[in-house]
mmCIF file of C-alpha atoms in Angstrom:
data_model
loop_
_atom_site.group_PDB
_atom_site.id
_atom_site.type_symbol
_atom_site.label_atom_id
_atom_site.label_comp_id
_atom_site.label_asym_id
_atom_site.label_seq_id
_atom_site.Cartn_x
_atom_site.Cartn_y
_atom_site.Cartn_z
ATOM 1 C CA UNK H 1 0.000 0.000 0.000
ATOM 2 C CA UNK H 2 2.648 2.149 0.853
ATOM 3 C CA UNK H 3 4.929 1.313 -2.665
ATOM 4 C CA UNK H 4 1.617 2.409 -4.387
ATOM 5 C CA UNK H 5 1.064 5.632 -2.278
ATOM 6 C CA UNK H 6 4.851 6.534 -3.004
ATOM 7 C CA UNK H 7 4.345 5.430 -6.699
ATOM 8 C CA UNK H 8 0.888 8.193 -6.688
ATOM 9 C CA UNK H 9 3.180 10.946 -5.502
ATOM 10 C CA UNK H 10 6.623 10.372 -7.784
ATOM 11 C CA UNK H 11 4.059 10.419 -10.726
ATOM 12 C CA UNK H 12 2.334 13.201 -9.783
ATOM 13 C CA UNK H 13 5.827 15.291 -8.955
ATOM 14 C CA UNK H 14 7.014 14.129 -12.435
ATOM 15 C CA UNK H 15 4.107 15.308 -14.245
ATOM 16 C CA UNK H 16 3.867 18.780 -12.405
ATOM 17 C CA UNK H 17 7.973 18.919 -13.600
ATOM 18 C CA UNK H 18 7.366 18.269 -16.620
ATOM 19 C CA UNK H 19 4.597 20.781 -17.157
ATOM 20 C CA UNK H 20 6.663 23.523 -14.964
ATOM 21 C CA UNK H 21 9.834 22.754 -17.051
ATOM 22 C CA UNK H 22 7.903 22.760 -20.413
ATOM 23 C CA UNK H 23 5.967 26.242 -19.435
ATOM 24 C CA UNK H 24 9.336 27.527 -18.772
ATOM 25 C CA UNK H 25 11.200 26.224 -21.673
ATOM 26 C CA UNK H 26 8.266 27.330 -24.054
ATOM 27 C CA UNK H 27 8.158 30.781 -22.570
ATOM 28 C CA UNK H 28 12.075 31.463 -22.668
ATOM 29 C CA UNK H 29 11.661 30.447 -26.079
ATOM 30 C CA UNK H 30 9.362 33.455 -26.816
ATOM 31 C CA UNK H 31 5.983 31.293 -27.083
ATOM 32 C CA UNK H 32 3.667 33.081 -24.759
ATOM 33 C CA UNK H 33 0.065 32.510 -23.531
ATOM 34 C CA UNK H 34 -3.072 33.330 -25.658
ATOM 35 C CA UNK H 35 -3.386 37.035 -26.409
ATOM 36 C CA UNK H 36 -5.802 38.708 -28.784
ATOM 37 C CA UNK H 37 -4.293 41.180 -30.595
ATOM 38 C CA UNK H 38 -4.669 44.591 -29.175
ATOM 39 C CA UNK H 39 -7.533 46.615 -30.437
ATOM 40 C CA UNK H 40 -8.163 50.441 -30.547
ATOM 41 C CA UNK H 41 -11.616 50.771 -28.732
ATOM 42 C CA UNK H 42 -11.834 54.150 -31.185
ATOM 43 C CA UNK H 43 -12.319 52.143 -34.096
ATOM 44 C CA UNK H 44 -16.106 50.267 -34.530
ATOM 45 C CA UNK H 45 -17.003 47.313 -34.613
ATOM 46 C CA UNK H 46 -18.120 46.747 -38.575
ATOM 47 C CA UNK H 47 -18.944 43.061 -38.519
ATOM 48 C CA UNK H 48 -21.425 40.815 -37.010
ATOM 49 C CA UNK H 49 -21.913 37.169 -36.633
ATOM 50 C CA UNK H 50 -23.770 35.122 -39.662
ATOM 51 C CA UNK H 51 -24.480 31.137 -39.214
ATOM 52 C CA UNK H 52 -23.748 30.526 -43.022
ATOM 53 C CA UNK H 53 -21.044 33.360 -43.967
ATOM 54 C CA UNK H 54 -18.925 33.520 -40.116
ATOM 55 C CA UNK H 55 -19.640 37.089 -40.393
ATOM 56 C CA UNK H 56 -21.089 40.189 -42.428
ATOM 57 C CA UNK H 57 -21.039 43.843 -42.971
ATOM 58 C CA UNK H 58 -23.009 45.195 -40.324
ATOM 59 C CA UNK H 59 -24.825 47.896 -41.534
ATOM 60 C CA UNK H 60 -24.539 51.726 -40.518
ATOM 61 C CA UNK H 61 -22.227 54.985 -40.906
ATOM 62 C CA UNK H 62 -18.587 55.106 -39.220
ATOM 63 C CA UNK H 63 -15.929 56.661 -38.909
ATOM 64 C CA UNK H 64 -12.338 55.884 -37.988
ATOM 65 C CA UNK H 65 -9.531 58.181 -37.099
ATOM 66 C CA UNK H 66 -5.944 58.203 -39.659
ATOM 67 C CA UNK H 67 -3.853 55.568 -39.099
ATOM 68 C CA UNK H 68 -1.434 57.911 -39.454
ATOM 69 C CA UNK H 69 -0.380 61.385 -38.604
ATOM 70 C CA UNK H 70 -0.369 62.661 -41.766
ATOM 71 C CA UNK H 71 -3.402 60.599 -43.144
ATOM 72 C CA UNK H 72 -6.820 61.359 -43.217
ATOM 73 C CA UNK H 73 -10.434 59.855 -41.287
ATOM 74 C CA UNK H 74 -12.198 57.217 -42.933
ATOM 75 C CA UNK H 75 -15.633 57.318 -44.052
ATOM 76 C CA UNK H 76 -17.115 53.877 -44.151
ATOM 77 C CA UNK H 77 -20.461 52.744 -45.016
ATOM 78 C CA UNK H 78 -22.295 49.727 -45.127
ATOM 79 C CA UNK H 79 -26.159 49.696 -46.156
ATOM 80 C CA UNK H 80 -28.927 47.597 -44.916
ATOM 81 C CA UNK H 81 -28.240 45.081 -47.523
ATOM 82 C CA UNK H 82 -24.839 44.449 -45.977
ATOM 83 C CA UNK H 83 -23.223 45.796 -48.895
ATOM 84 C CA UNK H 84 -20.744 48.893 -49.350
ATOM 85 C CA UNK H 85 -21.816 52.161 -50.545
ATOM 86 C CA UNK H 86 -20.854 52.794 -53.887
ATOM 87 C CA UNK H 87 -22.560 56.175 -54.853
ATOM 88 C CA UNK H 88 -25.670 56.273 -57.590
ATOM 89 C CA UNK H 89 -25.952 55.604 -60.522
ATOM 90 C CA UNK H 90 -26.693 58.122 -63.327
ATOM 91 C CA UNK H 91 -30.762 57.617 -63.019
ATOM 92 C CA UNK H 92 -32.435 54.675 -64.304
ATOM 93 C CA UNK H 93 -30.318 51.698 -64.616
ATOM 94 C CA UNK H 94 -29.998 49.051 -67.319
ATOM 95 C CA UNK H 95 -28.460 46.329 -64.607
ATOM 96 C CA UNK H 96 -25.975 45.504 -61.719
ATOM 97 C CA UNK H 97 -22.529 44.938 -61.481
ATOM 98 C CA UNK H 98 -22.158 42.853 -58.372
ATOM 99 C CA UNK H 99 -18.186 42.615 -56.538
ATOM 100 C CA UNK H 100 -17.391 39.876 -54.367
ATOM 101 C CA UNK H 101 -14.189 39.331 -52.506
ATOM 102 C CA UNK H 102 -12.302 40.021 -49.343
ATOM 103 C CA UNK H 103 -10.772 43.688 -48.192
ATOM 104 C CA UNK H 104 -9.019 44.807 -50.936
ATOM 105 C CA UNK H 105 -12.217 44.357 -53.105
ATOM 106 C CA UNK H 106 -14.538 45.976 -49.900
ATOM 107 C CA UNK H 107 -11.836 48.539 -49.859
ATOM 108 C CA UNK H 108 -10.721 47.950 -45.839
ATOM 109 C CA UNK H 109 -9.083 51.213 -44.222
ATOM 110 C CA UNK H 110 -9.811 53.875 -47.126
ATOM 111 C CA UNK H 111 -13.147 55.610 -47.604
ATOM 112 C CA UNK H 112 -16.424 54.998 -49.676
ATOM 113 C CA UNK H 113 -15.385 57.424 -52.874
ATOM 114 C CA UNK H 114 -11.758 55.248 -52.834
ATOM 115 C CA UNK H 115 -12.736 52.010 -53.406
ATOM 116 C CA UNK H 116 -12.591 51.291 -56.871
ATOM 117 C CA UNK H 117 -15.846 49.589 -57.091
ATOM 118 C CA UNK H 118 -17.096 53.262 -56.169
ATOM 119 C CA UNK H 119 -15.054 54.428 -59.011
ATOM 120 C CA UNK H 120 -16.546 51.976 -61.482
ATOM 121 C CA UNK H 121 -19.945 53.083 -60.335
ATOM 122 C CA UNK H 122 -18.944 56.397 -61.764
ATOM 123 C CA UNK H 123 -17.494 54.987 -64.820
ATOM 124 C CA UNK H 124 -20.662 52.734 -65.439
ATOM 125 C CA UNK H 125 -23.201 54.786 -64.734
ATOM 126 C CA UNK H 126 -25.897 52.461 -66.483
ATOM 127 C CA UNK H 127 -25.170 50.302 -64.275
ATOM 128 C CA UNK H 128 -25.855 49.620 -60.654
ATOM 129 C CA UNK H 129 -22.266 49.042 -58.482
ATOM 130 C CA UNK H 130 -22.974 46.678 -55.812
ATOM 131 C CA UNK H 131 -20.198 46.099 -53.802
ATOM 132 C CA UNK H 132 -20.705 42.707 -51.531
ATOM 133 C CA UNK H 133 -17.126 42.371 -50.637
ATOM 134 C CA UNK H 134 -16.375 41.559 -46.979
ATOM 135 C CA UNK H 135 -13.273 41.773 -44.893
ATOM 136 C CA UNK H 136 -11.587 38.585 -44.371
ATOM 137 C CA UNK H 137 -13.671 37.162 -47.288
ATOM 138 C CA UNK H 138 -11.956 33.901 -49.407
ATOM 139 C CA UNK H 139 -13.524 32.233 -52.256
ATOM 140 C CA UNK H 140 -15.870 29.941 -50.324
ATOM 141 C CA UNK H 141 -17.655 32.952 -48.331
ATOM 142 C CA UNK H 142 -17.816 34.688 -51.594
ATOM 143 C CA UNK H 143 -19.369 32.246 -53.375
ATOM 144 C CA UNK H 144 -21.727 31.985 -50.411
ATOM 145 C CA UNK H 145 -22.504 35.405 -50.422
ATOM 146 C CA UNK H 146 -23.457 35.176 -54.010
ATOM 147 C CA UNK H 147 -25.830 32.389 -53.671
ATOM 148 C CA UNK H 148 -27.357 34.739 -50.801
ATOM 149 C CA UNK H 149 -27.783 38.056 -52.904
ATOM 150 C CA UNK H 150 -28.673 36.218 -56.475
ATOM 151 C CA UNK H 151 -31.984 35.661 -56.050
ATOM 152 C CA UNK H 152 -32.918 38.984 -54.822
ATOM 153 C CA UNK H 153 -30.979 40.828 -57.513
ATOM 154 C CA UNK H 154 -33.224 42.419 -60.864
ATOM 155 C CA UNK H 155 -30.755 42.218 -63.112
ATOM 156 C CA UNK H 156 -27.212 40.799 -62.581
ATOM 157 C CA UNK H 157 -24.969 41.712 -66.119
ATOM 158 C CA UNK H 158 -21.553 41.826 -64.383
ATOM 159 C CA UNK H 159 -20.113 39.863 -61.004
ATOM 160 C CA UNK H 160 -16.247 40.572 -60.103
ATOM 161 C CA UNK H 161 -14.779 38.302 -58.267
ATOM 162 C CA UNK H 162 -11.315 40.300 -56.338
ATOM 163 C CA UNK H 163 -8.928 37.361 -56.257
ATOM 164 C CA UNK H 164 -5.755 37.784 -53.788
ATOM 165 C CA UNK H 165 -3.737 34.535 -53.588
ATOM 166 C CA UNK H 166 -4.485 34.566 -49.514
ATOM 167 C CA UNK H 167 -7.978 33.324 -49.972
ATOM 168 C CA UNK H 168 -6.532 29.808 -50.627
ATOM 169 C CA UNK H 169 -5.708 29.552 -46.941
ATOM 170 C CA UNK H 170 -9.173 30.657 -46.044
ATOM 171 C CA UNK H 171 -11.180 28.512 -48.376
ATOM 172 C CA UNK H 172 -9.852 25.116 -46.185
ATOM 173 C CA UNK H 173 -9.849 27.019 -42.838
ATOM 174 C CA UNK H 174 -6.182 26.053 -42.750
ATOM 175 C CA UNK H 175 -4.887 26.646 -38.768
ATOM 176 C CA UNK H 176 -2.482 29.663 -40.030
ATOM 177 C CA UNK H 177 -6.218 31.638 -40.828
ATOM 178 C CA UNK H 178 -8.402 30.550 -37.811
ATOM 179 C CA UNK H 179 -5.619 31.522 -35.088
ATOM 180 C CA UNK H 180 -5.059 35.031 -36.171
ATOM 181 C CA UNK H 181 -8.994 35.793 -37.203
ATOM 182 C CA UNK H 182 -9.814 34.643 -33.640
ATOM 183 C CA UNK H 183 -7.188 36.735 -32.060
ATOM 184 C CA UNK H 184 -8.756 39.846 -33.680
ATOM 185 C CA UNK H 185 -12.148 39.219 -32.886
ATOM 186 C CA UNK H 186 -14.183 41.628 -30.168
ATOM 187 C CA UNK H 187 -17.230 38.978 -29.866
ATOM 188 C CA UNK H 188 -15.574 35.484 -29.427
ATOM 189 C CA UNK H 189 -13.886 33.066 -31.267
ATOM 190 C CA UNK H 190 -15.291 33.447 -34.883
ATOM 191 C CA UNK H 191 -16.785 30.419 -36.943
ATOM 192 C CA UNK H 192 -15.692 29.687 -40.709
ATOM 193 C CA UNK H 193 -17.060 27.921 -43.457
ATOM 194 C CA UNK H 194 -14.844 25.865 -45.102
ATOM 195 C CA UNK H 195 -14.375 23.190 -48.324
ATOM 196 C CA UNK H 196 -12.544 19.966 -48.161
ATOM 197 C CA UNK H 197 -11.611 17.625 -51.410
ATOM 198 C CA UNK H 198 -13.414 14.133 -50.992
ATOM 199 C CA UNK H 199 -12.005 10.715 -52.651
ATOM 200 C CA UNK H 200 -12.577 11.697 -55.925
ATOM 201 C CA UNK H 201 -11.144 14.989 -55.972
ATOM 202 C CA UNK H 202 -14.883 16.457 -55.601
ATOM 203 C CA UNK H 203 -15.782 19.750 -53.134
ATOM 204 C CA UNK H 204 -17.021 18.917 -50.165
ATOM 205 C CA UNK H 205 -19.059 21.837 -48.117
ATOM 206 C CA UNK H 206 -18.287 21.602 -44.555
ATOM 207 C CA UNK H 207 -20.085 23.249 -41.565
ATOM 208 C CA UNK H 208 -17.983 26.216 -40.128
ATOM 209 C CA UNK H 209 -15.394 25.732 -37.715
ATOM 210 C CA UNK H 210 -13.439 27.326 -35.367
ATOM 211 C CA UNK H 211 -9.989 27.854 -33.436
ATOM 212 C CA UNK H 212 -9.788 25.264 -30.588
ATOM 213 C CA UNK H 213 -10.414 26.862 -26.872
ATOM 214 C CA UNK H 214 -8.713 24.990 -24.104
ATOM 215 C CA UNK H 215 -9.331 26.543 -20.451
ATOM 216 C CA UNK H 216 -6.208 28.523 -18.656
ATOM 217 C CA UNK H 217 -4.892 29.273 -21.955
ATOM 218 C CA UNK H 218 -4.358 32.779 -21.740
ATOM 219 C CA UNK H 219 -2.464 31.916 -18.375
ATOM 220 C CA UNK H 220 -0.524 29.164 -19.818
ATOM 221 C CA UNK H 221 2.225 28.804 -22.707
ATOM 222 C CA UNK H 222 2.093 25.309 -22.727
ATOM 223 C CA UNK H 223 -1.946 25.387 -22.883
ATOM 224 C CA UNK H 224 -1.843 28.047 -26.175
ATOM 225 C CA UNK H 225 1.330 25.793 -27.551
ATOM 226 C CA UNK H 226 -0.987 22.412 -26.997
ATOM 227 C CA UNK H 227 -3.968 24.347 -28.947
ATOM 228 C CA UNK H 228 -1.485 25.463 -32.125
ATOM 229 C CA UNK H 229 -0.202 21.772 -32.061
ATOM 230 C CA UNK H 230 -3.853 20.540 -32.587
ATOM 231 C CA UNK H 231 -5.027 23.069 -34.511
ATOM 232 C CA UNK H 232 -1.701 22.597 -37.101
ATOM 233 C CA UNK H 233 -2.482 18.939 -36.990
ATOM 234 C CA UNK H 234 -6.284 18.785 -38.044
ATOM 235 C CA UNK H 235 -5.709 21.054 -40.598
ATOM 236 C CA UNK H 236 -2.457 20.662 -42.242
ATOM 237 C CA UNK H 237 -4.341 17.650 -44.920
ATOM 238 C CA UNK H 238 -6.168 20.704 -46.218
ATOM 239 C CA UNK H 239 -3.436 22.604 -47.128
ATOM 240 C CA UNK H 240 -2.455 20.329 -50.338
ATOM 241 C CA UNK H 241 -5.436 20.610 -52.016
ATOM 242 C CA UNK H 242 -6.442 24.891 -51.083
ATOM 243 C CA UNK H 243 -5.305 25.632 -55.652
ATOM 244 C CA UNK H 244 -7.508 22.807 -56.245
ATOM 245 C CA UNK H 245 -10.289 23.851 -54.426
ATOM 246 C CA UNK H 246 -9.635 27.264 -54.874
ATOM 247 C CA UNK H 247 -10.335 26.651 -58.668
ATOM 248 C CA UNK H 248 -13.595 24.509 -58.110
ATOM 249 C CA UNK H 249 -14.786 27.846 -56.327
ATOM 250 C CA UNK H 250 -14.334 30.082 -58.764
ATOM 251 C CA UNK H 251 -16.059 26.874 -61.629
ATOM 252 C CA UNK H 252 -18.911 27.412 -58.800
ATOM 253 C CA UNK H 253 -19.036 31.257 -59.181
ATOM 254 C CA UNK H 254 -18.634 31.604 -62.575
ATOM 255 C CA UNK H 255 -22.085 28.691 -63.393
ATOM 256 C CA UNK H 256 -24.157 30.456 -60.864
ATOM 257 C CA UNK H 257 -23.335 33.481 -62.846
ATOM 258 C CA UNK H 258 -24.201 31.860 -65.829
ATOM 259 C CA UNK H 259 -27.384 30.556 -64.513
ATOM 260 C CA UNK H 260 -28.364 34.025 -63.984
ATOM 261 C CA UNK H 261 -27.732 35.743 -66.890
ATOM 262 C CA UNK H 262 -24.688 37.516 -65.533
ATOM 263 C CA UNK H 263 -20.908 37.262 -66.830
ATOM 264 C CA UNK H 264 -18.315 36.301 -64.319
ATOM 265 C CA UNK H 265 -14.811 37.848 -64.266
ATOM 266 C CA UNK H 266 -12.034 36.791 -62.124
ATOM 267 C CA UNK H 267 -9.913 40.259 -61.091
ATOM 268 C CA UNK H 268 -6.550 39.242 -60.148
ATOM 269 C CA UNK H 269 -5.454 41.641 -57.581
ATOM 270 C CA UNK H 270 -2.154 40.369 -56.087
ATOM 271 C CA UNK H 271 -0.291 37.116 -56.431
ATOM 272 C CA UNK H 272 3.352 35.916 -56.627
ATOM 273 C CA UNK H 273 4.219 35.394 -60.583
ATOM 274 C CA UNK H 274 4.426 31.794 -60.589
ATOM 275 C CA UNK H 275 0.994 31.190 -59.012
ATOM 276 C CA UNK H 276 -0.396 33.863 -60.967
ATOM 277 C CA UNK H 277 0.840 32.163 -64.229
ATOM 278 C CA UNK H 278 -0.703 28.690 -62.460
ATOM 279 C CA UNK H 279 -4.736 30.803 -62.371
ATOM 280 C CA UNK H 280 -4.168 32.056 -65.476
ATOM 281 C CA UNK H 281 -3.397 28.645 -67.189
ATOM 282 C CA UNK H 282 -6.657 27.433 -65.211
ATOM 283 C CA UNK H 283 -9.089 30.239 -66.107
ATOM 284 C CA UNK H 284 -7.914 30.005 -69.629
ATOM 285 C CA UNK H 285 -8.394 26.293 -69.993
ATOM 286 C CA UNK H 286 -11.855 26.459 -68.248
ATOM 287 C CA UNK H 287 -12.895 29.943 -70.498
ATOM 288 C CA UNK H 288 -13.169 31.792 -67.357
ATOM 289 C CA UNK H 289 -12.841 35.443 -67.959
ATOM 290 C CA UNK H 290 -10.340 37.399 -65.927
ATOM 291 C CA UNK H 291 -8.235 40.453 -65.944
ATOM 292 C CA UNK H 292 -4.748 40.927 -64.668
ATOM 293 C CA UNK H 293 -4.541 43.831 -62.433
ATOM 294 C CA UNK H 294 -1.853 42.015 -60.117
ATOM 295 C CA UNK H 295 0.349 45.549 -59.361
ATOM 296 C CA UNK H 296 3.268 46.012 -57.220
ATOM 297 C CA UNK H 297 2.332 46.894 -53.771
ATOM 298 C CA UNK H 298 4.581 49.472 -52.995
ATOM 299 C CA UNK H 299 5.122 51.852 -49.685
ATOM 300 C CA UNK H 300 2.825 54.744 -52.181
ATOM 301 C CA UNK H 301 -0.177 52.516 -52.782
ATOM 302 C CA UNK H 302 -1.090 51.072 -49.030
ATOM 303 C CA UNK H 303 -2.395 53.071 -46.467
ATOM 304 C CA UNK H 304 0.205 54.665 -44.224
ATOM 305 C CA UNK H 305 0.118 52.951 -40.665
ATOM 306 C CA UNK H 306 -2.110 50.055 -41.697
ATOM 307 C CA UNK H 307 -0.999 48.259 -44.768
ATOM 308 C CA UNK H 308 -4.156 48.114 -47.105
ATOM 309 C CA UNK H 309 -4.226 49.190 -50.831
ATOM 310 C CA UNK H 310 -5.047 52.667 -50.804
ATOM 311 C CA UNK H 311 -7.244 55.134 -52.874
ATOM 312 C CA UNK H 312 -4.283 55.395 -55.623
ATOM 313 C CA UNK H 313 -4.223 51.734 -56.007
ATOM 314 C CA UNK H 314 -7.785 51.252 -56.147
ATOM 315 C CA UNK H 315 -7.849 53.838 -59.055
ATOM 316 C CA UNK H 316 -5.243 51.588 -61.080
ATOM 317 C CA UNK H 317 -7.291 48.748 -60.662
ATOM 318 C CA UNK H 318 -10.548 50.883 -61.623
ATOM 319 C CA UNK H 319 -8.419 51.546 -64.816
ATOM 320 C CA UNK H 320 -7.551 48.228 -65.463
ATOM 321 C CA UNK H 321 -10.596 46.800 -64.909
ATOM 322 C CA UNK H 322 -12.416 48.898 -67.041
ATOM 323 C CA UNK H 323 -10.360 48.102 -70.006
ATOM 324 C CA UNK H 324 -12.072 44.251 -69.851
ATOM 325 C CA UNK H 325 -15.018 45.513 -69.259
ATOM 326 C CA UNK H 326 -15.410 48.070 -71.951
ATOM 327 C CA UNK H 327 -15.967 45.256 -73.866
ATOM 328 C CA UNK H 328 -19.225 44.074 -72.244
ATOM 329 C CA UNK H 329 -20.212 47.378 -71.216
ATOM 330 C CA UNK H 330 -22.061 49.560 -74.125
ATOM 331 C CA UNK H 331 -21.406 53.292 -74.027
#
């Protein structure tokens, strides 16, 4: 009885080493406990939960200050529709021209008149800009939204699609996404829907999923380390297949399009030459229109103190939009 009682204790010493030594080791190795990222309490809150999409545009006027001393406020607005503003167009209109994407298509940190779905509005003024983009958006929620606004639409002609080679990560909720979009939230860890490839290479539509929560892990290094370990491992299957799916999204989005009368156009806003080369080869094969407005994103075209395309990029890719679209648009 006694052996046993001494066995209890040695074990229990030895585990409560172990997890001191590894909390220490972990911790002088610069892996801390949970922390969401800080977050400027002046800035609103522009999002709100959705069971289908993880989140939407919440609608309403606001208003953020620079993000840098020499910049200027930002004017955002999001009507009851849960789509951007994008000014009027020029009386009646003949159709709508429908964007879907993440934040460089909503236009994230730079006001209403930047974006350059605002700008289109004011090149096509016979048609009706409807800018659907959401922050944090990849393929899959894009293609959601779509399904979601298509039936209440009049007359879709156009639908953009604002490609950035991110939203591969985000279509197969790969770990690397889910940790850092539930670090940033304000209302809890956020849900996201996600695609898998079954046997035969098919898409699978999965229901959304979040970061893993373990208790004591904002007190514990080894508890946030044990989560990221998890986390990496469910996920990391999904990571082989995100071009593969990736393109099955876009086939989605562009026969939906179809279906309702609209054309679908892929705009290529930023990816690395070879994987650009690898989309193009893909659209081309499948006779997927696109347009190749994949610019250098220098120090002049982000947003000083944040990082996001600003209003002089979003006017080049107005530009170059416009050019493929001159053809489908009459004057």
């Amino acid at each position: 009885m006694k052996k046993l009682f001494y066995i209890s204790v040695l074990l229990c010493i030895s585990i409560f080493t172990f997890i001191a030594s590894s909390e220490v080791l972990l911790r002088i190795s610069g892996f801390e406990p949970w922390k969401y990222f800080s977050i400027d309490l002046n800035r609103p809150t522009v999002h709100e939960p959705d069971q289908i999409l993880g989140w939407r545009n919440k609608p309403g006027k606001y208003q953020f200050p620079p993000y840098h001393p020499s910049g200027e406020k930002v004017e955002l607005t999001f009507l009851p529709n849960n789509s951007r503003n994008t000014g009027k167009p020029g009386g009646d209109y003949n159709g709508e021209l429908i964007f879907v994407g993440g934040s460089f298509t909503q236009g994230a940190a730079i006001s209403d008149h930047e974006t350059f779905p605002w700008k289109l509005q004011k090149r096509y003024p016979s048609l009706k800009s409807l800018n659907f983009a959401t922050s944090g958006y990849g393929t899959y929620q894009s293609l959601l939204m779509l399904e979601k606004i298509m039936p209440d639409l009049k007359s879709p002609k156009l639908v953009i699609y604002g490609f950035i080679v991110t939203h591969e990560m985000r279509n197969i909720a790969h770990s690397s996404w889910l940790e850092p979009i539930a670090k940033h939230s304000r209302q809890g860890n956020i849900y996201l829907p996600y695609v898998t490839s079954g046997k035969d290479k098919n898409l699978i539509r999965n229901r959304p999923e979040k970061y893993i929560e373990l208790p004591f892990r904002e007190k514990s290094a080894l508890i946030a380390f044990a989560e990221k370990q998890i986390m990496e491992f469910k996920t990391k299957n999904r990571k082989q297949f995100r071009r593969l799916l990736t393109g099955k999204l876009v086939q989605e989005m562009d026969k939906l399009s179809k279906v309702n009368g609209a054309k679908f156009i892929v705009a290529l806003l930023q990816a690395e030459e070879k994987i650009k080369k690898e989309y193009i080869s893909f659209l081309e094969y499948n006779n997927i229109s696109y347009v190749d407005c994949s610019f250098s994103m220098t120090k002049d075209m982000t947003v000083l103190g944040e990082g996001h395309p600003n209003g002089k990029m979003n006017s080049q890719w107005a530009e170059c939009i416009s050019e493929r679209l001159d053809s489908f648009i009459p004057e």
